mmCIF file of C-alpha atoms and ligand atoms in Angstrom:
data_model
loop_
_atom_site.group_PDB
_atom_site.id
_atom_site.type_symbol
_atom_site.label_atom_id
_atom_site.label_comp_id
_atom_site.label_asym_id
_atom_site.label_seq_id
_atom_site.Cartn_x
_atom_site.Cartn_y
_atom_site.Cartn_z
ATOM 1 C CA MET A 6 -9.448 6.581 -16.144
ATOM 2 C CA LYS A 7 -12.177 6.602 -13.499
ATOM 3 C CA ILE A 8 -11.398 4.762 -10.010
ATOM 4 C CA LEU A 9 -13.810 3.946 -7.484
ATOM 5 C CA GLY A 10 -12.679 4.417 -4.072
ATOM 6 C CA ILE A 11 -14.024 2.842 -0.960
ATOM 7 C CA GLU A 12 -12.847 3.360 2.527
ATOM 8 C CA SER A 13 -14.417 1.957 5.772
ATOM 9 C CA SER A 14 -11.505 1.438 7.809
ATOM 10 C CA CYS A 15 -12.838 3.381 11.064
ATOM 11 C CA ASP A 16 -15.910 5.263 11.381
ATOM 12 C CA GLU A 17 -16.864 6.709 7.643
ATOM 13 C CA THR A 18 -18.601 4.746 5.140
ATOM 14 C CA ALA A 19 -16.893 6.590 2.253
ATOM 15 C CA ALA A 20 -16.944 6.089 -1.607
ATOM 16 C CA ALA A 21 -15.852 8.480 -4.288
ATOM 17 C CA VAL A 22 -14.818 8.624 -8.301
ATOM 18 C CA VAL A 23 -11.884 10.038 -9.188
ATOM 19 C CA CYS A 24 -10.682 10.991 -12.524
ATOM 20 C CA ASP A 25 -7.036 10.320 -13.464
ATOM 21 C CA GLY A 26 -6.180 10.438 -9.777
ATOM 22 C CA ARG A 27 -6.575 13.983 -9.420
ATOM 23 C CA LYS A 28 -10.256 15.276 -10.456
ATOM 24 C CA VAL A 29 -12.776 14.396 -7.842
ATOM 25 C CA LEU A 30 -16.384 13.592 -9.828
ATOM 26 C CA SER A 31 -17.880 12.388 -6.128
ATOM 27 C CA ASN A 32 -16.934 12.108 -2.817
ATOM 28 C CA GLU A 33 -19.560 10.649 -0.561
ATOM 29 C CA ILE A 34 -18.972 10.259 3.192
ATOM 30 C CA SER A 35 -21.623 8.809 5.564
ATOM 31 C CA THR A 36 -20.210 9.447 9.078
ATOM 32 C CA GLN A 37 -21.007 7.738 12.309
ATOM 33 C CA ILE A 38 -19.766 10.036 14.414
ATOM 34 C CA PRO A 39 -23.162 11.113 16.310
ATOM 35 C CA ILE A 40 -23.592 7.196 16.916
ATOM 36 C CA HIS A 41 -20.062 6.720 18.630
ATOM 37 C CA THR A 42 -20.566 10.102 20.554
ATOM 38 C CA LEU A 43 -22.819 8.353 22.687
ATOM 39 C CA TYR A 44 -20.134 6.112 24.035
ATOM 40 C CA GLY A 45 -17.092 8.411 23.850
ATOM 41 C CA GLY A 46 -15.227 6.895 21.277
ATOM 42 C CA VAL A 47 -15.312 4.278 18.426
ATOM 43 C CA VAL A 48 -17.072 1.081 19.259
ATOM 44 C CA PRO A 49 -15.761 -1.263 16.713
ATOM 45 C CA GLU A 50 -18.537 -3.842 16.537
ATOM 46 C CA ILE A 51 -21.160 -0.968 15.971
ATOM 47 C CA ALA A 52 -18.921 0.618 13.113
ATOM 48 C CA SER A 53 -18.939 -2.656 11.340
ATOM 49 C CA ARG A 54 -23.038 -3.071 11.545
ATOM 50 C CA LYS A 55 -23.265 0.466 10.411
ATOM 51 C CA HIS A 56 -20.754 -0.202 7.329
ATOM 52 C CA VAL A 57 -22.754 -3.074 6.290
ATOM 53 C CA GLU A 58 -26.102 -0.713 6.385
ATOM 54 C CA ARG A 59 -24.613 1.983 4.501
ATOM 55 C CA ILE A 60 -22.110 0.899 2.210
ATOM 56 C CA THR A 61 -24.511 0.161 -0.837
ATOM 57 C CA GLN A 62 -26.256 3.362 -0.352
ATOM 58 C CA VAL A 63 -22.927 5.335 -0.473
ATOM 59 C CA VAL A 64 -21.240 3.578 -3.474
ATOM 60 C CA ASP A 65 -24.672 4.145 -5.229
ATOM 61 C CA LEU A 66 -24.667 7.630 -4.518
ATOM 62 C CA ALA A 67 -21.034 8.212 -5.519
ATOM 63 C CA LEU A 68 -21.536 6.623 -8.690
ATOM 64 C CA ARG A 69 -24.961 8.647 -9.547
ATOM 65 C CA LYS A 70 -23.487 12.055 -8.618
ATOM 66 C CA ALA A 71 -20.090 11.409 -10.694
ATOM 67 C CA ASP A 72 -22.619 10.100 -13.256
ATOM 68 C CA VAL A 73 -20.964 7.096 -14.194
ATOM 69 C CA SER A 74 -22.424 3.714 -14.317
ATOM 70 C CA GLN A 75 -20.792 0.536 -12.931
ATOM 71 C CA LYS A 76 -19.401 -0.423 -16.120
ATOM 72 C CA GLU A 77 -17.958 2.853 -16.775
ATOM 73 C CA ILE A 78 -15.419 2.656 -13.801
ATOM 74 C CA ASP A 79 -11.945 1.291 -14.470
ATOM 75 C CA ALA A 80 -10.867 -0.145 -11.491
ATOM 76 C CA VAL A 81 -11.859 -0.308 -7.834
ATOM 77 C CA ALA A 82 -9.640 0.615 -4.865
ATOM 78 C CA VAL A 83 -10.385 0.085 -1.382
ATOM 79 C CA THR A 84 -8.637 0.428 2.072
ATOM 80 C CA TYR A 85 -7.483 -3.042 3.235
ATOM 81 C CA GLY A 86 -5.569 -1.676 6.319
ATOM 82 C CA PRO A 87 -4.431 -0.509 8.882
ATOM 83 C CA GLY A 88 -7.504 -0.060 10.851
ATOM 84 C CA LEU A 89 -10.396 -1.775 12.851
ATOM 85 C CA VAL A 90 -10.764 -5.412 11.215
ATOM 86 C CA GLY A 91 -14.764 -5.644 11.120
ATOM 87 C CA PRO A 92 -14.790 -2.174 9.309
ATOM 88 C CA LEU A 93 -12.070 -2.971 6.972
ATOM 89 C CA LEU A 94 -13.871 -6.288 6.090
ATOM 90 C CA VAL A 95 -17.010 -4.613 5.216
ATOM 91 C CA GLY A 96 -15.331 -2.222 2.470
ATOM 92 C CA VAL A 97 -12.933 -5.185 1.336
ATOM 93 C CA SER A 98 -16.000 -7.477 0.968
ATOM 94 C CA PHE A 99 -18.094 -4.955 -1.017
ATOM 95 C CA ALA A 100 -15.160 -3.896 -3.269
ATOM 96 C CA LYS A 101 -14.358 -7.773 -4.385
ATOM 97 C CA ALA A 102 -17.913 -8.247 -5.273
ATOM 98 C CA PHE A 103 -17.922 -4.893 -7.188
ATOM 99 C CA ALA A 104 -14.836 -6.016 -8.843
ATOM 100 C CA TYR A 105 -16.024 -9.532 -9.683
ATOM 101 C CA ALA A 106 -19.472 -8.851 -10.795
ATOM 102 C CA ASN A 107 -18.177 -6.035 -13.259
ATOM 103 C CA GLY A 108 -15.064 -7.869 -14.425
ATOM 104 C CA LYS A 109 -12.779 -4.630 -13.264
ATOM 105 C CA PRO A 110 -9.418 -4.752 -11.413
ATOM 106 C CA LEU A 111 -9.144 -4.763 -7.828
ATOM 107 C CA ILE A 112 -6.548 -2.435 -5.786
ATOM 108 C CA GLY A 113 -5.871 -2.790 -2.189
ATOM 109 C CA ILE A 114 -4.716 0.632 -0.617
ATOM 110 C CA ASN A 115 -3.061 1.208 2.499
ATOM 111 C CA HIS A 116 -4.938 3.810 4.344
ATOM 112 C CA ILE A 117 -1.724 5.803 5.241
ATOM 113 C CA SER A 118 -0.840 5.970 1.560
ATOM 114 C CA GLY A 119 -4.327 7.105 0.838
ATOM 115 C CA HIS A 120 -4.014 10.110 3.165
ATOM 116 C CA ILE A 121 -0.874 11.157 1.680
ATOM 117 C CA SER A 122 -2.567 10.959 -1.718
ATOM 118 C CA ALA A 123 -5.280 13.595 -0.807
ATOM 119 C CA ASN A 124 -2.387 15.935 -1.712
ATOM 120 C CA TYR A 125 -2.247 15.035 -4.988
ATOM 121 C CA ILE A 126 -6.120 16.006 -5.509
ATOM 122 C CA ALA A 127 -5.516 19.245 -3.337
ATOM 123 C CA SER A 128 -2.609 20.076 -5.327
ATOM 124 C CA PRO A 129 -2.611 18.802 -8.770
ATOM 125 C CA GLU A 130 0.825 20.125 -9.603
ATOM 126 C CA LEU A 131 2.501 18.132 -6.721
ATOM 127 C CA LYS A 132 4.715 15.473 -7.594
ATOM 128 C CA PRO A 133 7.069 13.099 -5.651
ATOM 129 C CA PRO A 134 9.624 13.690 -4.254
ATOM 130 C CA PHE A 135 8.639 15.546 -0.914
ATOM 131 C CA LEU A 136 8.357 15.171 2.813
ATOM 132 C CA CYS A 137 5.218 14.323 4.606
ATOM 133 C CA LEU A 138 3.786 14.331 7.771
ATOM 134 C CA VAL A 139 0.885 11.980 8.337
ATOM 135 C CA VAL A 140 -1.133 12.700 11.533
ATOM 136 C CA SER A 141 -4.605 11.106 12.288
ATOM 137 C CA GLY A 142 -6.355 9.283 14.867
ATOM 138 C CA GLY A 143 -4.534 6.084 14.811
ATOM 139 C CA HIS A 144 -1.299 7.260 12.805
ATOM 140 C CA THR A 145 1.595 9.580 13.145
ATOM 141 C CA HIS A 146 4.223 9.047 10.545
ATOM 142 C CA LEU A 147 7.190 11.352 9.006
ATOM 143 C CA ALA A 148 8.035 10.024 5.744
ATOM 144 C CA ARG A 149 9.761 10.617 2.475
ATOM 145 C CA VAL A 150 7.584 10.501 -0.384
ATOM 146 C CA LYS A 151 10.172 8.841 -2.855
ATOM 147 C CA ASP A 152 7.799 8.147 -5.594
ATOM 148 C CA TYR A 153 4.086 7.613 -6.049
ATOM 149 C CA GLY A 154 3.308 4.893 -3.279
ATOM 150 C CA VAL A 155 6.825 4.556 -2.200
ATOM 151 C CA TYR A 156 7.754 5.586 1.256
ATOM 152 C CA GLU A 157 10.709 5.663 3.347
ATOM 153 C CA VAL A 158 9.598 6.524 7.041
ATOM 154 C CA LEU A 159 11.910 8.614 9.229
ATOM 155 C CA GLY A 160 9.693 8.411 12.479
ATOM 156 C CA ARG A 161 6.331 7.112 13.818
ATOM 157 C CA THR A 162 4.759 7.287 17.260
ATOM 158 C CA VAL A 163 6.036 5.098 19.892
ATOM 159 C CA ASP A 164 2.665 5.101 21.510
ATOM 160 C CA ASP A 165 -0.440 6.990 21.024
ATOM 161 C CA ALA A 166 -1.083 8.900 17.680
ATOM 162 C CA ALA A 167 -1.419 12.424 17.465
ATOM 163 C CA GLY A 168 -5.325 12.282 17.063
ATOM 164 C CA GLU A 169 -5.633 9.696 19.964
ATOM 165 C CA ALA A 170 -3.836 12.360 22.242
ATOM 166 C CA PHE A 171 -6.417 14.846 21.344
ATOM 167 C CA ASP A 172 -9.332 12.987 21.762
ATOM 168 C CA LYS A 173 -8.170 11.300 25.050
ATOM 169 C CA VAL A 174 -7.455 14.710 26.627
ATOM 170 C CA ALA A 175 -10.867 16.279 25.117
ATOM 171 C CA ARG A 176 -12.727 13.128 27.154
ATOM 172 C CA ALA A 177 -10.554 14.126 30.185
ATOM 173 C CA ILE A 178 -11.818 17.693 30.044
ATOM 174 C CA GLY A 179 -15.381 16.557 29.188
ATOM 175 C CA LEU A 180 -15.698 17.833 25.708
ATOM 176 C CA GLY A 181 -16.399 14.357 24.075
ATOM 177 C CA TYR A 182 -15.689 12.829 20.611
ATOM 178 C CA PRO A 183 -14.078 13.339 18.343
ATOM 179 C CA GLY A 184 -11.757 15.711 20.394
ATOM 180 C CA GLY A 185 -9.683 17.194 17.745
ATOM 181 C CA PRO A 186 -12.405 19.904 16.277
ATOM 182 C CA LYS A 187 -13.810 20.563 20.254
ATOM 183 C CA ILE A 188 -9.778 20.764 21.503
ATOM 184 C CA GLU A 189 -9.231 23.101 18.515
ATOM 185 C CA LYS A 190 -12.496 25.401 19.188
ATOM 186 C CA ALA A 191 -11.774 25.529 22.769
ATOM 187 C CA ALA A 192 -8.167 26.629 21.981
ATOM 188 C CA ARG A 193 -9.209 29.903 20.304
ATOM 189 C CA GLU A 194 -10.571 31.087 23.558
ATOM 190 C CA GLY A 195 -7.651 29.842 25.690
ATOM 191 C CA ASP A 196 -4.316 31.036 26.868
ATOM 192 C CA LYS A 197 -1.783 28.684 25.225
ATOM 193 C CA ASP A 198 0.907 30.087 27.719
ATOM 194 C CA ALA A 199 -0.735 29.029 30.799
ATOM 195 C CA ILE A 200 -0.055 25.658 31.561
ATOM 196 C CA ASP A 201 3.690 24.250 30.895
ATOM 197 C CA PHE A 202 3.183 20.909 29.430
ATOM 198 C CA PRO A 203 6.381 18.549 28.433
ATOM 199 C CA GLN A 204 7.240 17.398 25.131
ATOM 200 C CA ALA A 205 8.837 14.191 25.221
ATOM 201 C CA LYS A 206 11.836 13.164 22.937
ATOM 202 C CA VAL A 207 12.433 9.726 22.087
ATOM 203 C CA ALA A 208 15.956 8.718 22.828
ATOM 204 C CA ASP A 209 18.086 7.527 19.969
ATOM 205 C CA HIS A 210 15.271 8.187 17.819
ATOM 206 C CA PRO A 211 14.962 11.779 16.817
ATOM 207 C CA TYR A 212 12.332 11.199 14.131
ATOM 208 C CA ASP A 213 10.087 9.270 16.495
ATOM 209 C CA PHE A 214 7.105 10.903 18.364
ATOM 210 C CA SER A 215 5.715 10.380 21.742
ATOM 211 C CA PHE A 216 2.326 11.697 23.058
ATOM 212 C CA SER A 217 1.605 9.461 25.947
ATOM 213 C CA GLY A 218 3.796 11.267 28.206
ATOM 214 C CA LEU A 219 1.787 14.623 27.475
ATOM 215 C CA LYS A 220 -1.635 12.925 27.893
ATOM 216 C CA SER A 221 -0.369 11.721 31.304
ATOM 217 C CA ALA A 222 0.959 15.404 31.942
ATOM 218 C CA VAL A 223 -2.456 16.818 31.246
ATOM 219 C CA LEU A 224 -4.426 14.124 33.516
ATOM 220 C CA ASN A 225 -2.071 14.607 36.245
ATOM 221 C CA TYR A 226 -2.672 18.351 36.152
ATOM 222 C CA LEU A 227 -6.226 18.118 36.179
ATOM 223 C CA ASN A 228 -6.016 15.654 39.192
ATOM 224 C CA HIS A 229 -3.600 18.031 40.732
ATOM 225 C CA GLN A 230 -6.207 21.368 40.235
ATOM 226 C CA LYS A 231 -8.977 18.868 41.611
ATOM 227 C CA MET A 232 -7.215 17.435 44.845
ATOM 228 C CA SER A 233 -5.885 21.232 45.917
ATOM 229 C CA GLY A 234 -9.319 22.607 45.068
ATOM 230 C CA GLU A 235 -8.378 24.786 42.418
ATOM 231 C CA GLY A 236 -10.762 24.734 39.160
ATOM 232 C CA ILE A 237 -9.568 24.382 36.056
ATOM 233 C CA SER A 238 -9.862 26.486 32.707
ATOM 234 C CA ARG A 239 -10.683 24.097 29.762
ATOM 235 C CA ASN A 240 -9.874 26.620 27.177
ATOM 236 C CA ASP A 241 -6.405 27.143 28.812
ATOM 237 C CA VAL A 242 -5.851 23.251 29.166
ATOM 238 C CA ALA A 243 -7.088 22.691 25.440
ATOM 239 C CA ALA A 244 -4.681 25.884 24.226
ATOM 240 C CA SER A 245 -1.809 24.903 26.346
ATOM 241 C CA PHE A 246 -2.057 20.911 25.062
ATOM 242 C CA GLN A 247 -2.782 22.019 21.460
ATOM 243 C CA LYS A 248 0.383 24.257 21.727
ATOM 244 C CA ALA A 249 2.691 21.350 22.980
ATOM 245 C CA VAL A 250 1.408 18.852 20.215
ATOM 246 C CA VAL A 251 1.894 21.397 17.332
ATOM 247 C CA GLU A 252 5.340 22.498 18.863
ATOM 248 C CA ALA A 253 6.250 18.629 19.045
ATOM 249 C CA LEU A 254 5.273 18.111 15.154
ATOM 250 C CA THR A 255 6.799 21.140 14.017
ATOM 251 C CA GLY A 256 10.130 20.522 15.609
ATOM 252 C CA HIS A 257 10.326 17.348 13.754
ATOM 253 C CA VAL A 258 9.311 19.048 10.715
ATOM 254 C CA SER A 259 11.941 21.531 10.841
ATOM 255 C CA MET A 260 14.480 18.940 11.740
ATOM 256 C CA ALA A 261 13.524 16.957 8.482
ATOM 257 C CA LEU A 262 13.586 19.991 6.184
ATOM 258 C CA GLU A 263 17.181 20.986 7.410
ATOM 259 C CA GLU A 264 18.462 17.267 7.196
ATOM 260 C CA PHE A 265 17.032 16.282 3.844
ATOM 261 C CA GLY A 266 16.608 19.502 1.706
ATOM 262 C CA GLU A 267 13.532 18.476 0.060
ATOM 263 C CA LYS A 268 12.118 21.280 -1.443
ATOM 264 C CA LYS A 269 8.379 20.287 -0.911
ATOM 265 C CA PHE A 270 6.507 19.358 2.217
ATOM 266 C CA ALA A 271 3.051 17.734 2.768
ATOM 267 C CA LEU A 272 0.883 17.461 5.567
ATOM 268 C CA ALA A 273 -2.019 14.718 5.783
ATOM 269 C CA GLY A 274 -4.473 13.160 8.137
ATOM 270 C CA GLY A 275 -7.355 14.032 10.153
ATOM 271 C CA VAL A 276 -5.292 16.158 12.390
ATOM 272 C CA ALA A 277 -3.839 18.159 9.472
ATOM 273 C CA SER A 278 -7.146 19.867 9.525
ATOM 274 C CA ASN A 279 -6.035 21.583 12.811
ATOM 275 C CA GLY A 280 -5.654 25.327 11.981
ATOM 276 C CA ALA A 281 -3.104 25.856 14.316
ATOM 277 C CA LEU A 282 -0.780 23.245 12.923
ATOM 278 C CA ARG A 283 -1.439 23.964 9.647
ATOM 279 C CA GLU A 284 -0.216 27.799 10.113
ATOM 280 C CA ALA A 285 2.819 26.444 12.331
ATOM 281 C CA VAL A 286 3.934 23.884 9.542
ATOM 282 C CA ARG A 287 3.514 26.494 6.838
ATOM 283 C CA LYS A 288 5.331 28.978 9.001
ATOM 284 C CA ALA A 289 8.459 26.051 9.171
ATOM 285 C CA CYS A 290 8.437 25.702 5.460
ATOM 286 C CA GLU A 291 8.331 29.440 4.627
ATOM 287 C CA GLU A 292 11.552 29.719 7.092
ATOM 288 C CA HIS A 293 13.377 26.814 5.084
ATOM 289 C CA GLY A 294 12.146 28.214 1.675
ATOM 290 C CA VAL A 295 10.076 25.078 0.975
ATOM 291 C CA SER A 296 6.589 24.907 -0.693
ATOM 292 C CA PHE A 297 4.000 23.895 1.750
ATOM 293 C CA TYR A 298 0.961 21.521 0.691
ATOM 294 C CA CYS A 299 -2.050 20.634 2.892
ATOM 295 C CA PRO A 300 -5.410 19.126 1.611
ATOM 296 C CA ASP A 301 -8.776 21.144 2.519
ATOM 297 C CA PRO A 302 -10.111 19.492 5.975
ATOM 298 C CA ILE A 303 -12.681 17.574 4.027
ATOM 299 C CA LEU A 304 -9.907 15.339 2.229
ATOM 300 C CA CYS A 305 -7.987 15.517 5.502
ATOM 301 C CA THR A 306 -10.210 13.181 7.214
ATOM 302 C CA ASP A 307 -11.338 9.753 5.952
ATOM 303 C CA ASN A 308 -12.676 9.698 2.728
ATOM 304 C CA GLY A 309 -12.936 7.796 -0.644
ATOM 305 C CA ALA A 310 -11.505 9.950 -3.280
ATOM 306 C CA MET A 311 -7.770 10.033 -1.330
ATOM 307 C CA ILE A 312 -8.270 5.791 -1.629
ATOM 308 C CA ALA A 313 -9.233 6.497 -5.506
ATOM 309 C CA ALA A 314 -6.380 8.901 -5.796
ATOM 310 C CA ALA A 315 -3.729 6.252 -4.376
ATOM 311 C CA GLY A 316 -5.406 3.490 -6.541
ATOM 312 C CA TYR A 317 -4.570 5.581 -9.812
ATOM 313 C CA HIS A 318 -0.909 5.599 -9.290
ATOM 314 C CA GLU A 319 -0.946 1.880 -8.078
ATOM 315 C CA TYR A 320 -3.157 1.131 -11.280
ATOM 316 C CA LEU A 321 -0.433 2.857 -13.542
ATOM 317 C CA LYS A 322 2.223 0.747 -11.626
ATOM 318 C CA GLY A 323 0.402 -2.621 -12.582
ATOM 319 C CA THR A 324 -0.602 -3.315 -8.765
ATOM 320 C CA ARG A 325 -3.440 -5.928 -8.853
ATOM 321 C CA SER A 326 -5.076 -7.426 -5.978
ATOM 322 C CA GLY A 327 -6.763 -10.945 -6.186
ATOM 323 C CA LEU A 328 -10.228 -11.896 -4.654
ATOM 324 C CA ASP A 329 -8.393 -13.264 -1.901
ATOM 325 C CA LEU A 330 -7.387 -9.806 -0.645
ATOM 326 C CA ASN A 331 -8.194 -9.562 2.961
ATOM 327 C CA ALA A 332 -8.166 -6.824 5.755
ATOM 328 C CA ILE A 333 -4.727 -6.343 7.719
ATOM 329 C CA PRO A 334 -5.539 -3.983 10.837
ATOM 330 C CA SER A 335 -1.706 -3.783 11.488
ATOM 331 C CA LEU A 336 -0.367 -3.011 7.934
ATOM 332 C CA SER A 337 2.308 -0.719 7.740
ATOM 333 C CA LEU A 338 3.247 2.133 5.608
HETATM 334 O O1 KG4 B 430 -7.884 10.804 9.500
HETATM 335 P P1 KG4 B 430 -8.589 10.409 10.332
HETATM 336 O O2 KG4 B 430 -10.052 10.853 9.933
HETATM 337 O O3 KG4 B 430 -8.906 8.924 10.946
HETATM 338 C C1 KG4 B 430 -7.856 8.226 10.991
HETATM 339 O O4 KG4 B 430 -7.273 7.711 10.153
HETATM 340 O O5 KG4 B 430 -7.522 8.027 12.380
HETATM 341 O O6 KG4 B 430 -8.166 11.202 11.761
HETATM 342 C C2 KG4 B 430 -9.372 11.521 12.598
HETATM 343 C C3 KG4 B 430 -8.431 11.978 13.817
HETATM 344 C C4 KG4 B 430 -9.484 12.330 15.102
HETATM 345 O O7 KG4 B 430 -8.480 11.593 16.333
HETATM 346 C C5 KG4 B 430 -9.771 13.460 15.329
HETATM 347 O O8 KG4 B 430 -9.890 14.026 17.027
HETATM 348 C C6 KG4 B 430 -8.533 14.108 14.641
HETATM 349 O O9 KG4 B 430 -8.391 13.556 13.495
HETATM 350 N N1 KG4 B 430 -9.064 15.484 14.125
HETATM 351 C C7 KG4 B 430 -8.457 16.740 14.691
HETATM 352 C C8 KG4 B 430 -9.311 17.601 13.958
HETATM 353 N N2 KG4 B 430 -10.008 17.227 13.481
HETATM 354 C C9 KG4 B 430 -9.908 15.803 13.244
HETATM 355 N N3 KG4 B 430 -7.452 16.876 15.510
HETATM 356 C C10 KG4 B 430 -7.204 18.098 15.875
HETATM 357 N N4 KG4 B 430 -7.715 19.352 15.407
HETATM 358 C C11 KG4 B 430 -8.792 19.038 14.357
HETATM 359 N N5 KG4 B 430 -9.349 20.180 13.687
HETATM 360 ZN ZN1 ZN B 431 -7.376 8.077 8.427
#
């Protein structure tokens, strides 16, 4: 079964062909990062236009590299939310046209479910149930994966997503967009114990996350240093901030491992490419005797293969979308 997966929810135009939900035949990603870097973050209108310019080529390339024709595709899976409405609409419209023209089934996929499904590609032996932490630029979810595409959300962020916090702090210390990889690089040269940044707890909701307080603490620190004429070490700020995020995320992971007794744990989303986070969660899993799963960085950030993988399991369950499929920017998991 060959599924074409299409992803355009933010700043990557991506398409992939995946066989039986696990084997990647092609995975084409056209990133817009260099364009949005000029503005310090994603400009939705520019993102939409770039998706329109690139989507046909990206899909053509994915089919060519997989050495399959349009007719040999069994179904088209596309991200229909959550994400930016204009960018989402480009992928959804393209997928509808492709499905209609070729007489193929269309399957709308939740982007967060896509991120989680990247683990099925990275670890062909992985099957639900398992626990999963999805950390990306727009989402932070701790969930129980009860079956393919069936989730129980234990906690989510009440304000900024983890990746958003990385991006905002990177901007504040002049590292630019996207912040995650730049903070990670700077942190390697810094002292993670140099500054004591707080970790917020959400009252009555132990599995929820909050990162806006941490972001404000970093901004206050920078302001204080400036006002008092003391300099800052970007590397120390990056390392201390990264440590606070990693500890907050890992603390929740350990709590869930203890409470639910699940034997498998998976990381997903763009922030899951962070080496410090991967190591800390791997260690927490080891201490609890739990198997740890995490996709390679290229499958952590947005891509079409994860959408095709999620699409395969939806296809088997009989999920089909009509040609009235619409983009839903605030779609929840
Ligand atoms: O999953 P993704 O590509 O897009 C969304 O669905 O949001 O995630 C992008 C986010 C950005 O906020 C980026 O700064 C963050 O993932 N990110 C990282 C790293 N690589 C990407 N954060 C921390 N460390 C990294 N190495
Ligand atoms: Zn994403």
